[in-house]
Coordinates of C-alpha atoms in Angstrom, one line a residue:
S19 CA 82.5 38.5 -43.6
A20 CA 80.8 35.8 -45.8
A21 CA 82.7 33.1 -43.8
V22 CA 81.6 34.6 -40.5
W23 CA 78.0 34.8 -41.7
L24 CA 77.9 31.1 -42.7
A25 CA 79.5 30.1 -39.4
M26 CA 76.7 32.0 -37.5
K27 CA 74.0 30.5 -39.6
H28 CA 75.0 26.8 -38.9
H29 CA 75.7 27.4 -35.2
K30 CA 73.3 25.4 -33.0
K31 CA 72.2 27.1 -29.8
K32 CA 71.7 25.0 -26.6
P33 CA 68.0 24.7 -25.5
Q34 CA 67.2 27.0 -22.6
R35 CA 65.5 25.8 -19.5
G36 CA 63.6 27.5 -16.7
P37 CA 62.1 31.0 -16.8
A38 CA 64.5 32.1 -19.5
A39 CA 63.0 29.6 -21.9
K40 CA 59.5 31.2 -21.4
G41 CA 60.7 34.7 -22.0
G42 CA 60.9 35.6 -18.3
G43 CA 64.6 36.2 -18.2
G44 CA 67.4 34.2 -16.8
K45 CA 67.3 35.4 -13.2
K46 CA 67.8 32.7 -10.7
K47 CA 64.8 32.0 -8.4
R48 CA 65.4 33.0 -4.8
T49 CA 65.3 30.1 -2.4
V50 CA 64.0 30.0 1.1
T51 CA 66.0 28.3 3.8
K52 CA 64.7 25.3 5.7
A53 CA 64.4 27.3 8.9
K54 CA 62.3 30.0 7.3
R55 CA 60.2 27.4 5.5
E56 CA 59.3 25.7 8.8
S57 CA 58.8 28.9 10.6
P58 CA 55.2 29.1 11.9
A59 CA 55.0 32.9 11.7
K60 CA 56.3 33.3 8.2
K61 CA 55.7 31.6 4.9
P62 CA 57.4 32.0 1.4
G63 CA 55.5 34.2 -1.0
K64 CA 55.7 34.5 -4.7
K65 CA 59.2 34.3 -6.2
G66 CA 60.7 33.4 -2.8
R67 CA 59.6 36.5 -1.0
V68 CA 58.9 36.0 2.7
L69 CA 55.5 37.2 3.8
E70 CA 54.1 37.7 7.2
K71 CA 51.2 35.3 8.0
K72 CA 47.9 37.1 8.2
K73 CA 46.1 36.8 11.5
P74 CA 42.3 36.2 11.5
V75 CA 40.3 39.2 12.4
K76 CA 37.1 38.6 14.3
R77 CA 34.1 40.6 13.2
K78 CA 32.4 42.5 15.9
A79 CA 28.7 41.8 16.4
A80 CA 26.4 44.6 15.5
P81 CA 25.1 46.5 18.5
E82 CA 21.5 46.1 19.6
E83 CA 20.7 49.7 18.5
A84 CA 21.8 48.8 14.9
R85 CA 19.7 45.7 14.9
A86 CA 16.7 47.5 16.1
V87 CA 17.1 50.2 13.4
E88 CA 17.5 47.5 10.7
K89 CA 14.4 45.7 11.9
K90 CA 12.4 49.0 12.0
A91 CA 13.6 49.7 8.4
K92 CA 12.4 46.3 7.2
V93 CA 9.0 46.7 8.8
A94 CA 8.6 50.2 7.3
E95 CA 9.6 48.8 3.9
K96 CA 7.1 46.0 4.1
A97 CA 4.3 48.4 5.2
K98 CA 5.2 50.6 2.3
A99 CA 4.9 47.7 -0.1
V100 CA 1.5 46.7 1.3
E101 CA 0.3 50.3 1.0
K102 CA 1.5 50.4 -2.6
K103 CA -0.3 47.2 -3.4
A104 CA -3.5 48.5 -1.7
R105 CA -3.4 51.7 -3.8
R106 CA -3.0 49.5 -6.9
D107 CA -5.9 47.3 -5.9
P108 CA -8.4 48.9 -3.5
R109 CA -9.9 45.6 -2.5
Q110 CA -6.8 44.4 -0.7
D111 CA -8.1 45.7 2.5
K112 CA -11.2 43.6 2.1
V113 CA -9.0 40.5 1.4
R114 CA -7.1 41.1 4.6
E115 CA -10.3 41.6 6.5
S116 CA -11.6 38.2 5.2
V117 CA -8.4 36.5 6.4
R118 CA -9.0 38.1 9.8
L119 CA -12.6 36.9 9.9
W120 CA -11.5 33.4 8.8
N121 CA -9.4 33.1 11.9
A122 CA -12.7 33.5 13.8
F123 CA -15.3 31.5 11.8
R124 CA -13.1 28.5 11.2
A125 CA -13.4 27.6 15.0
K126 CA -15.6 24.5 15.5
A127 CA -17.1 25.8 18.7
M128 CA -18.3 29.0 17.2
D129 CA -22.0 29.9 17.5
A130 CA -23.9 29.2 14.2
G131 CA -25.4 32.7 14.0
R132 CA -22.1 34.5 14.5
R133 CA -20.4 32.1 12.1
R134 CA -23.1 32.9 9.4
E135 CA -22.5 36.7 9.9
A136 CA -18.7 36.3 9.7
I137 CA -18.9 34.2 6.6
G138 CA -21.3 36.7 5.0
A139 CA -19.0 39.6 5.7
A140 CA -16.0 37.7 4.3
L141 CA -18.0 36.7 1.2
S142 CA -19.1 40.3 0.5
G143 CA -15.5 41.3 0.6
L144 CA -14.4 38.6 -1.8
R145 CA -17.3 38.6 -4.1
G146 CA -16.2 38.8 -7.7
K147 CA -12.6 37.9 -6.7
L148 CA -13.1 34.3 -5.4
F149 CA -11.1 32.8 -8.2
E150 CA -8.1 35.1 -7.6
S151 CA -8.3 34.4 -3.9
S152 CA -8.2 30.7 -4.5
L153 CA -4.8 30.9 -6.2
K154 CA -3.1 31.9 -3.0
H155 CA -2.4 29.8 0.1
D156 CA -4.3 31.9 2.7
G157 CA -7.1 32.9 0.3
A158 CA -7.7 29.3 -0.7
R159 CA -8.1 28.3 2.9
V160 CA -10.6 31.1 3.4
V161 CA -12.7 30.0 0.5
Q162 CA -12.6 26.4 1.6
T163 CA -13.8 27.3 5.0
M164 CA -16.6 29.4 3.6
I165 CA -17.8 26.4 1.5
R166 CA -17.6 24.1 4.4
Y167 CA -19.4 26.1 7.0
G168 CA -21.6 28.3 4.8
D169 CA -25.4 27.9 4.7
A170 CA -27.4 27.0 1.6
S171 CA -27.6 30.6 0.2
Q172 CA -23.9 31.2 0.8
R173 CA -22.8 28.0 -0.8
A174 CA -25.0 28.8 -3.8
A175 CA -23.3 32.1 -4.2
L176 CA -19.9 30.5 -4.0
R177 CA -20.9 27.8 -6.4
E178 CA -22.3 30.3 -8.9
E179 CA -19.0 32.2 -9.1
L180 CA -16.6 29.3 -8.9
L181 CA -18.3 26.5 -10.9
P182 CA -17.7 28.0 -14.4
R183 CA -14.0 27.8 -13.8
L184 CA -13.9 24.5 -12.0
A185 CA -11.7 22.7 -14.5
E186 CA -9.2 25.5 -14.3
L187 CA -9.3 25.5 -10.5
G188 CA -8.6 21.8 -10.4
K189 CA -5.2 22.1 -12.2
L190 CA -3.7 24.8 -9.9
P191 CA -1.7 23.9 -6.8
Y192 CA -3.8 25.8 -4.1
A193 CA -7.0 26.1 -6.1
R194 CA -7.4 22.4 -6.5
H195 CA -8.2 22.2 -2.8
V196 CA -11.0 24.7 -3.3
A197 CA -12.3 22.6 -6.3
S198 CA -12.2 19.4 -4.2
C199 CA -14.0 21.1 -1.4
L200 CA -16.7 22.4 -3.8
A201 CA -17.2 18.9 -5.1
R202 CA -17.4 17.4 -1.6
Y203 CA -20.1 19.8 -0.3
C204 CA -22.0 20.8 -3.4
L205 CA -21.8 18.0 -6.0
A206 CA -24.5 15.8 -4.4
D207 CA -27.1 18.6 -4.9
E208 CA -26.3 19.4 -8.5
P209 CA -24.3 16.6 -10.2
M210 CA -25.5 17.6 -13.6
A211 CA -24.1 21.1 -13.2
F212 CA -20.7 19.6 -12.4
Y213 CA -20.8 17.2 -15.3
A214 CA -21.7 20.0 -17.7
V215 CA -18.7 22.1 -16.6
L216 CA -16.3 19.2 -16.8
K217 CA -17.6 17.7 -20.0
G218 CA -15.0 17.7 -22.8
K219 CA -12.2 18.7 -20.3
F220 CA -12.0 15.6 -18.1
A221 CA -9.5 13.7 -20.2
K222 CA -6.8 16.4 -19.8
L223 CA -7.8 16.9 -16.2
A224 CA -7.4 13.1 -15.4
T225 CA -3.8 13.0 -16.8
H226 CA -2.7 16.4 -15.4
A227 CA 0.0 16.2 -12.7
V228 CA -2.2 18.3 -10.3
G229 CA -5.7 17.9 -11.7
C230 CA -5.7 14.1 -11.4
R231 CA -6.4 14.3 -7.7
F232 CA -9.4 16.6 -8.3
A233 CA -10.6 14.3 -11.1
D234 CA -10.3 11.3 -8.7
A235 CA -12.3 13.3 -6.0
V236 CA -15.1 14.1 -8.5
C237 CA -15.4 10.4 -9.6
K238 CA -15.6 9.4 -5.9
R239 CA -18.4 11.9 -5.2
L240 CA -20.3 11.0 -8.3
R241 CA -20.1 7.3 -7.4
E242 CA -21.5 8.0 -3.9
A243 CA -24.2 10.5 -5.1
S244 CA -26.9 8.4 -6.8
A245 CA -27.5 6.1 -9.8
R246 CA -27.6 9.2 -12.0
G247 CA -24.3 10.3 -10.6
R248 CA -22.7 6.9 -11.4
E249 CA -23.9 7.2 -14.9
L250 CA -22.4 10.7 -15.3
R251 CA -19.2 9.4 -13.8
A252 CA -19.0 6.7 -16.4
R253 CA -19.5 9.2 -19.2
L254 CA -16.6 11.4 -17.8
V255 CA -14.2 8.4 -17.5
S256 CA -15.1 7.4 -21.1
E257 CA -13.6 10.7 -22.3
V258 CA -10.2 9.3 -21.1
Y259 CA -10.7 6.5 -23.6
G260 CA -11.4 9.0 -26.4
T261 CA -15.2 8.8 -26.7
T262 CA -18.2 10.7 -25.4
G263 CA -20.7 8.0 -26.5
P264 CA -20.3 4.6 -24.9
S265 CA -19.9 4.7 -21.2
S266 CA -17.2 2.0 -20.9
L267 CA -14.1 0.9 -22.8
R268 CA -15.6 -2.5 -23.5
A269 CA -18.7 -0.9 -25.1
Y270 CA -16.5 1.5 -27.1
V271 CA -14.3 -1.2 -28.6
E272 CA -17.3 -3.3 -29.4
S273 CA -19.0 -0.4 -31.2
E274 CA -15.8 0.3 -33.2
P275 CA -14.3 -3.2 -34.1
T276 CA -12.2 -1.8 -36.9
R277 CA -10.5 0.8 -34.6
R278 CA -10.0 -1.6 -31.7
G279 CA -6.2 -1.6 -32.0
R280 CA -5.9 2.2 -32.3
I281 CA -8.2 2.7 -29.3
L282 CA -6.3 0.4 -27.1
E283 CA -3.0 1.9 -28.1
G284 CA -4.3 5.3 -27.1
V285 CA -5.5 4.0 -23.7
A286 CA -2.1 2.3 -23.2
R287 CA -0.3 5.6 -23.8
T288 CA -2.6 7.2 -21.2
A289 CA -1.9 4.5 -18.7
Q290 CA 1.8 4.9 -19.2
R291 CA 1.5 8.6 -18.8
L292 CA -0.2 8.2 -15.5
V293 CA 2.7 6.1 -14.2
E294 CA 5.3 8.5 -15.5
K295 CA 3.7 11.4 -13.8
S296 CA 3.5 9.5 -10.5
L297 CA -0.3 9.4 -10.6
A298 CA -0.7 5.6 -10.2
H299 CA -1.9 5.8 -6.6
Y300 CA -5.2 7.3 -7.5
L301 CA -8.4 5.1 -7.8
L302 CA -9.2 6.6 -11.2
A303 CA -5.8 5.4 -12.5
H304 CA -6.5 1.9 -11.1
E305 CA -9.9 1.7 -12.9
I306 CA -8.2 2.7 -16.2
F307 CA -5.6 0.0 -15.7
R308 CA -8.4 -2.6 -15.0
D309 CA -10.5 -1.6 -18.0
F310 CA -7.5 -1.7 -20.3
C311 CA -6.3 -5.1 -19.0
D312 CA -9.8 -6.6 -19.5
E313 CA -9.7 -5.7 -23.2
A314 CA -6.1 -5.5 -24.3
H315 CA -4.0 -8.2 -26.0
P316 CA -1.6 -10.2 -23.8
D317 CA 1.4 -8.4 -25.3
Q318 CA -0.1 -5.0 -24.5
I319 CA -0.7 -6.1 -21.0
R320 CA 2.9 -7.4 -20.7
D321 CA 4.2 -4.1 -21.9
L322 CA 2.1 -2.1 -19.4
A323 CA 3.3 -4.4 -16.6
T324 CA 6.9 -3.3 -17.1
H325 CA 5.9 0.3 -16.3
V326 CA 3.6 -0.6 -13.4
A327 CA 6.0 -3.0 -11.6
D328 CA 7.7 -0.3 -9.6
V329 CA 4.5 1.1 -8.3
A330 CA 2.7 -2.3 -7.7
A331 CA 2.2 -1.5 -4.0
H332 CA 0.1 1.6 -4.8
V333 CA -1.9 -0.2 -7.5
A334 CA -2.7 -3.2 -5.3
S335 CA -4.2 -0.9 -2.6
S336 CA -7.7 -0.9 -4.3
K337 CA -10.0 -3.5 -5.7
P338 CA -9.8 -2.5 -9.4
G339 CA -6.0 -2.0 -9.0
A340 CA -5.6 -5.5 -7.5
I341 CA -7.6 -7.1 -10.3
A342 CA -5.6 -5.2 -12.9
L343 CA -2.3 -6.2 -11.3
C344 CA -3.5 -9.9 -11.3
R345 CA -3.9 -9.5 -15.1
M346 CA -0.5 -8.1 -15.4
V347 CA 1.1 -10.8 -13.3
S348 CA -0.6 -13.4 -15.5
Y349 CA 1.0 -12.2 -18.7
A350 CA 4.2 -10.5 -17.6
D351 CA 7.6 -11.9 -18.3
P352 CA 9.5 -13.7 -15.4
K353 CA 11.6 -10.7 -14.6
T354 CA 8.7 -8.4 -14.3
R355 CA 6.8 -10.9 -12.2
K356 CA 9.6 -11.1 -9.7
K357 CA 9.8 -7.3 -9.7
I358 CA 6.1 -7.0 -8.8
L359 CA 6.5 -9.6 -6.0
K360 CA 9.4 -7.7 -4.6
A361 CA 7.3 -4.5 -4.5
L362 CA 4.7 -6.3 -2.4
P363 CA 6.2 -7.2 1.1
A364 CA 4.6 -10.5 2.0
P365 CA 3.6 -9.9 5.7
A366 CA 1.7 -6.7 4.9
A367 CA 0.4 -7.7 1.5
A368 CA -0.9 -11.1 2.7
D369 CA -3.1 -9.4 5.3
H370 CA -4.3 -6.5 3.0
R371 CA -7.9 -6.7 2.0
F372 CA -7.0 -6.4 -1.7
A373 CA -3.3 -7.0 -2.2
Y374 CA -3.4 -10.7 -1.0
V375 CA -5.1 -11.8 -4.2
V376 CA -2.1 -10.5 -6.1
L377 CA 0.2 -12.8 -4.1
W378 CA -2.4 -15.6 -4.7
R379 CA -2.4 -15.0 -8.5
A380 CA 1.4 -14.8 -8.5
C381 CA 1.6 -18.3 -6.9
D382 CA -0.9 -19.5 -9.4
V383 CA 1.0 -18.5 -12.5
I384 CA 4.8 -18.3 -11.7
D385 CA 6.7 -21.4 -12.6
D386 CA 9.5 -20.9 -10.1
T387 CA 7.4 -22.4 -7.2
V388 CA 10.2 -22.5 -4.7
A389 CA 11.1 -18.8 -5.0
V390 CA 7.5 -17.6 -4.9
A391 CA 6.6 -19.8 -1.9
K392 CA 9.7 -18.5 -0.1
H393 CA 8.6 -14.9 -0.7
V394 CA 4.9 -15.3 0.1
L395 CA 5.4 -17.4 3.2
S396 CA 8.2 -15.3 4.8
D397 CA 6.8 -14.1 8.1
I398 CA 3.2 -14.8 6.9
P399 CA 0.6 -13.8 9.6
L400 CA -1.3 -17.0 10.2
S401 CA -3.8 -15.2 12.3
S402 CA -5.0 -13.2 9.3
P403 CA -8.1 -14.7 7.6
R404 CA -6.8 -13.7 4.2
A405 CA -3.3 -15.0 4.8
S406 CA -4.9 -18.2 6.1
R407 CA -7.0 -18.7 3.0
L408 CA -3.9 -18.2 0.9
A409 CA -1.9 -20.7 3.0
L410 CA -4.6 -23.3 2.7
W411 CA -4.7 -22.9 -1.0
L412 CA -0.9 -23.3 -1.2
L413 CA -1.3 -26.5 0.8
G414 CA -3.7 -27.9 -1.8
R415 CA -7.1 -27.1 -0.3
D416 CA -9.4 -24.9 -2.3
P417 CA -11.9 -22.7 -0.3
T418 CA -15.5 -23.9 -0.2
A419 CA -16.5 -20.6 -1.9
F420 CA -14.4 -17.9 -3.6
S421 CA -15.3 -14.3 -2.9
E422 CA -16.1 -11.9 -5.7
L423 CA -12.6 -10.4 -5.6
E424 CA -10.9 -13.8 -5.6
A425 CA -13.0 -15.1 -8.5
A426 CA -12.1 -12.0 -10.6
A427 CA -8.4 -12.1 -9.6
L428 CA -7.9 -15.9 -10.3
S429 CA -9.7 -15.9 -13.7
P430 CA -9.1 -17.2 -16.2
P431 CA -7.5 -20.5 -15.0
T432 CA -3.8 -20.7 -15.7
D433 CA -4.2 -23.3 -18.4
D434 CA -6.7 -21.1 -20.2
L435 CA -4.5 -18.0 -20.5
R436 CA -4.3 -16.6 -24.0
P437 CA -1.0 -17.1 -25.9
L438 CA 1.3 -14.3 -26.7
A439 CA 2.0 -12.9 -30.2
D440 CA 4.8 -15.4 -30.8
G441 CA 2.5 -18.3 -29.8
S442 CA 4.2 -19.1 -26.5
K443 CA 2.3 -19.5 -23.2
P444 CA 2.8 -17.1 -20.3
S445 CA 3.2 -20.0 -18.0
K446 CA 5.0 -23.2 -19.0
K447 CA 4.1 -25.7 -16.3
P448 CA 0.6 -27.4 -16.1
A449 CA -1.5 -26.1 -13.2
A450 CA -1.7 -29.5 -11.4
Q451 CA 2.1 -29.8 -11.4
R452 CA 2.5 -26.3 -10.1
R453 CA 0.0 -26.8 -7.3
D454 CA 1.8 -30.0 -6.2
E455 CA 5.2 -28.3 -6.2
L456 CA 3.7 -25.4 -4.2
A457 CA 2.3 -27.7 -1.5
R458 CA 5.7 -29.5 -1.1
A459 CA 7.5 -26.1 -0.9
A460 CA 5.0 -24.5 1.5
A461 CA 4.5 -27.3 4.0
P462 CA 7.9 -27.1 5.8
K463 CA 7.7 -23.3 6.0
L464 CA 4.2 -23.2 7.4
A465 CA 5.1 -26.1 9.8
A466 CA 8.0 -24.0 11.1
A467 CA 5.5 -21.1 11.7
V468 CA 3.2 -23.4 13.7
V469 CA 6.2 -24.6 15.8
A470 CA 7.1 -21.0 16.5
A471 CA 3.7 -20.1 17.8
P472 CA 1.8 -23.3 18.9
E473 CA -0.6 -21.6 21.3
L474 CA -1.7 -19.2 18.5
C475 CA -2.8 -22.2 16.5
L476 CA -5.0 -23.2 19.4
V477 CA -6.7 -19.8 20.2
D478 CA -7.0 -18.4 16.6
R479 CA -9.4 -20.0 14.1
P480 CA -7.5 -19.0 10.9
A481 CA -4.2 -20.3 12.3
A482 CA -5.9 -23.5 13.5
A483 CA -7.2 -24.2 10.0
V484 CA -3.7 -24.1 8.7
A485 CA -2.4 -26.4 11.4
A486 CA -5.2 -28.9 10.8
R487 CA -4.4 -29.0 7.1
L488 CA -0.7 -29.6 7.9
L489 CA -1.7 -32.5 10.1
E490 CA -3.7 -34.0 7.2
L491 CA -0.5 -34.0 5.0
A492 CA 2.7 -35.9 5.6
P493 CA 3.7 -35.9 9.2
T494 CA 6.2 -33.3 10.4
D495 CA 8.0 -32.4 13.5
M496 CA 5.3 -29.9 14.5
H497 CA 2.9 -32.6 16.0
L498 CA 4.9 -33.0 19.2
T499 CA 5.2 -29.3 19.9
L500 CA 1.5 -28.8 19.2
A501 CA 0.5 -31.7 21.4
R502 CA 2.5 -30.4 24.3
A503 CA 1.1 -26.9 23.9
A504 CA -2.5 -28.3 24.0
A505 CA -1.8 -30.5 27.1
A506 CA -0.1 -27.7 29.0
F507 CA -2.4 -24.9 27.8
T508 CA -3.1 -22.2 30.3
G509 CA -4.5 -19.4 28.1
G510 CA -2.1 -16.9 29.6
G511 CA -3.7 -17.3 33.0
G512 CA -0.9 -19.0 34.9
D513 CA 0.1 -22.6 35.5
D514 CA -2.4 -25.3 34.8
D515 CA -1.6 -26.9 38.2
D516 CA -3.9 -24.3 39.8
H517 CA -6.7 -26.4 38.4
G518 CA -5.5 -29.7 39.9
G519 CA -3.5 -30.6 36.7
G520 CA -6.7 -30.7 34.7
P521 CA -7.6 -29.2 31.3
T522 CA -9.8 -26.4 32.7
A523 CA -8.0 -23.5 31.0
L524 CA -8.2 -25.1 27.5
L525 CA -11.8 -26.2 27.9
D526 CA -12.9 -22.9 29.2
H527 CA -11.4 -21.2 26.1
D528 CA -14.1 -20.8 23.4
V529 CA -11.7 -21.5 20.5
A530 CA -8.9 -23.7 21.9
H531 CA -11.1 -26.7 22.7
A532 CA -12.7 -26.6 19.2
S533 CA -9.2 -26.3 17.6
L534 CA -7.9 -29.3 19.5
K535 CA -11.0 -31.3 18.5
T536 CA -10.4 -30.2 14.8
F537 CA -6.8 -31.4 14.9
L538 CA -7.7 -34.8 16.2
L539 CA -10.5 -35.4 13.7
A540 CA -8.5 -34.0 10.7
E541 CA -5.5 -36.3 11.4
A542 CA -7.7 -39.3 12.1
A543 CA -9.6 -38.8 8.8
A544 CA -6.3 -38.5 6.9
G545 CA -5.0 -41.8 8.4
H546 CA -2.1 -40.4 10.4
S547 CA -1.7 -40.7 14.2
H548 CA 1.4 -38.7 15.1
F549 CA -0.4 -35.8 16.8
G550 CA -3.0 -38.0 18.4
L551 CA -0.3 -40.4 19.9
A552 CA 1.7 -37.4 21.2
F553 CA -1.4 -35.8 22.8
Y554 CA -2.5 -39.1 24.4
D555 CA 1.0 -39.6 25.9
E556 CA 0.6 -36.2 27.6
V557 CA -3.0 -36.7 29.0
K558 CA -3.4 -40.5 29.5
D559 CA -3.2 -40.2 33.3
R560 CA -5.8 -37.4 33.4
L561 CA -8.5 -38.8 31.2
H562 CA -11.1 -38.7 34.0
L563 CA -10.6 -35.0 34.3
W564 CA -11.3 -34.5 30.6
A565 CA -14.4 -36.7 30.7
A566 CA -15.8 -34.7 33.6
Q567 CA -16.6 -31.7 31.4
N568 CA -18.8 -31.4 28.3
R569 CA -16.1 -30.0 26.0
G570 CA -13.6 -32.4 27.4
A571 CA -15.9 -35.3 26.5
F572 CA -16.0 -34.0 22.9
V573 CA -12.2 -34.0 22.8
L574 CA -12.0 -37.6 24.1
D575 CA -14.6 -38.6 21.5
A576 CA -12.4 -37.2 18.8
L577 CA -9.4 -39.0 20.3
L578 CA -11.2 -42.3 20.2
A579 CA -11.9 -41.8 16.4
Y580 CA -8.4 -43.0 15.6
D581 CA -7.9 -46.5 14.3
A582 CA -4.7 -46.9 16.3
P583 CA -3.5 -48.9 19.4
F584 CA -3.4 -45.7 21.6
A585 CA -7.0 -45.1 20.9
R586 CA -8.0 -48.6 21.9
D587 CA -5.9 -48.2 25.0
A588 CA -7.8 -45.0 25.9
R589 CA -11.1 -46.7 25.3
T590 CA -10.1 -49.5 27.6
R591 CA -9.0 -47.1 30.4
L592 CA -12.2 -45.1 30.2
A593 CA -14.5 -48.1 30.1
A594 CA -12.8 -49.6 33.1
D595 CA -13.3 -46.5 35.2
P596 CA -16.7 -46.8 37.0
A597 CA -16.6 -43.1 38.1
V598 CA -16.3 -41.9 34.5
L599 CA -19.1 -44.2 33.3
A600 CA -21.4 -43.1 36.2
H601 CA -20.8 -39.5 35.4
L602 CA -21.5 -40.0 31.7
R603 CA -24.7 -41.9 32.4
N604 CA -25.9 -39.3 34.9
S605 CA -25.4 -36.4 32.4
P606 CA -28.3 -36.9 29.9
E607 CA -28.3 -33.2 28.9
S608 CA -24.6 -33.1 28.0
K609 CA -24.1 -33.7 24.3
G610 CA -20.4 -34.4 24.9
A611 CA -21.2 -37.1 27.5
L612 CA -23.7 -38.7 25.2
A613 CA -21.2 -38.8 22.3
L614 CA -18.4 -40.2 24.4
L615 CA -20.8 -42.8 26.0
S616 CA -21.8 -43.9 22.5
R617 CA -18.2 -44.2 21.5
L618 CA -17.5 -46.4 24.6
A619 CA -20.4 -48.7 24.0
P620 CA -19.3 -52.3 23.1
R621 CA -18.9 -52.7 19.4
P622 CA -20.7 -55.7 17.7
T623 CA -18.2 -58.3 16.6

């Protein structure tokens, strides 16, 4: 027995496989034949059992009677809920009545007397519950309409009940519309009452996700109210900076020189919070950005620019926002500068009344002149006065006078920018070098725009100014296209042959003849003659037709201003034509004829 026991102890069992190894027994799994597996009506089930395939069962639609019963039950349930709510609050009937009246007195064509009675009835039903009504969608619309169309006594009653809770109304989704409506129609009469209610609460209201819109509306109404309103507005905005004393950030930091850094750090956090809460499109936020950039250190401005770059299009939509964005572009790092430019599409921004100065400042401070010129001049609208001023500046010509916005946006000069904390300059290249590179990069792109629309440069003054400046610079291929367009100008009125091959269409146009004269005089003064020669080749056989009109005589006078062989040839042709001379001498009242006759007079040797 001991030998048997030892033999059994050292015996090695073979490892089991399949279901038997997991304790499920050693039964062999049933298999399914290929024919059964491929059968469409049957499929193998668990453990090889063959199951019948279930057929889909279509649900029968409920009959009309059942639907009607279900609808009736829902209506009854809703009526029961309304009745229960009315028992809990007896004034619900009056609220519903005010909503019914609102559908009547909101009509613009309603008689004033009937409207006053309807508003009075609605107001009597909601008196004492105006705040609760403003929290709901329909109730808020009722209260807004009463404020809008109510008379002086009715507005006074509404103001008396709602004004003490104005700051709370401004933070709630539906109630903020009531608060904004109250400011729109009642603030001008009592600005001090609104200021007293919002004093001490404006800072939180201005940075609230919902209340910022109401705060912006209050600032707008106070600015438009009076000088006293503007003073109260400045006091409210100063609360955002952490003070109730000085009425501006500059005055505050000057009054607390030892706390300047901490004050600006707090304002920087507020500005970043406005961006994070998607409130950067309000005018109030733009004014905070501008005041901060006017006082902050370059490194603080650079840090704020990284947050504002994504919403640059919103910030550039107002005057204070555009000025603030110009400060940020001045001190931002190269990556952030390109990000701001990318957020401002050039065709729209170059024509915007505020955003164009941001593009202008970007060209003034960015060292990568080729890239910035490519972005700014892509599809630039030459017919826009603002885009034309920017294009002329890129071509090296400063405007005769900068506007107030341009002067604020382009200051300080690039070479006078404050250094960063590490001592480095925000822009590396000297301003003169950058302007020269910009002119060389911009000239070919603007010339291509002129070639694409030569007639526009004749009939539009801003575009004509750009074309004249290009003619003053190095000659390009645009002179031939522009000369042919001037010679064949019809003004959109058909073929010029209808006028006997003469220049009637161009000379009858109030702008085109002046543009052509400007082109000739600008190129002649610059010492070039490519456009003048090309134009003379087009019209040399019709000089008598140009001399026959006052405006045409002015154009020929500008043509003879060139110191070139073609100008001398033109003078010889005109002086040898007795009909032209007779017409000029017989037109003493024509200033153009007198100017051309003086030009044709023999010169003293």
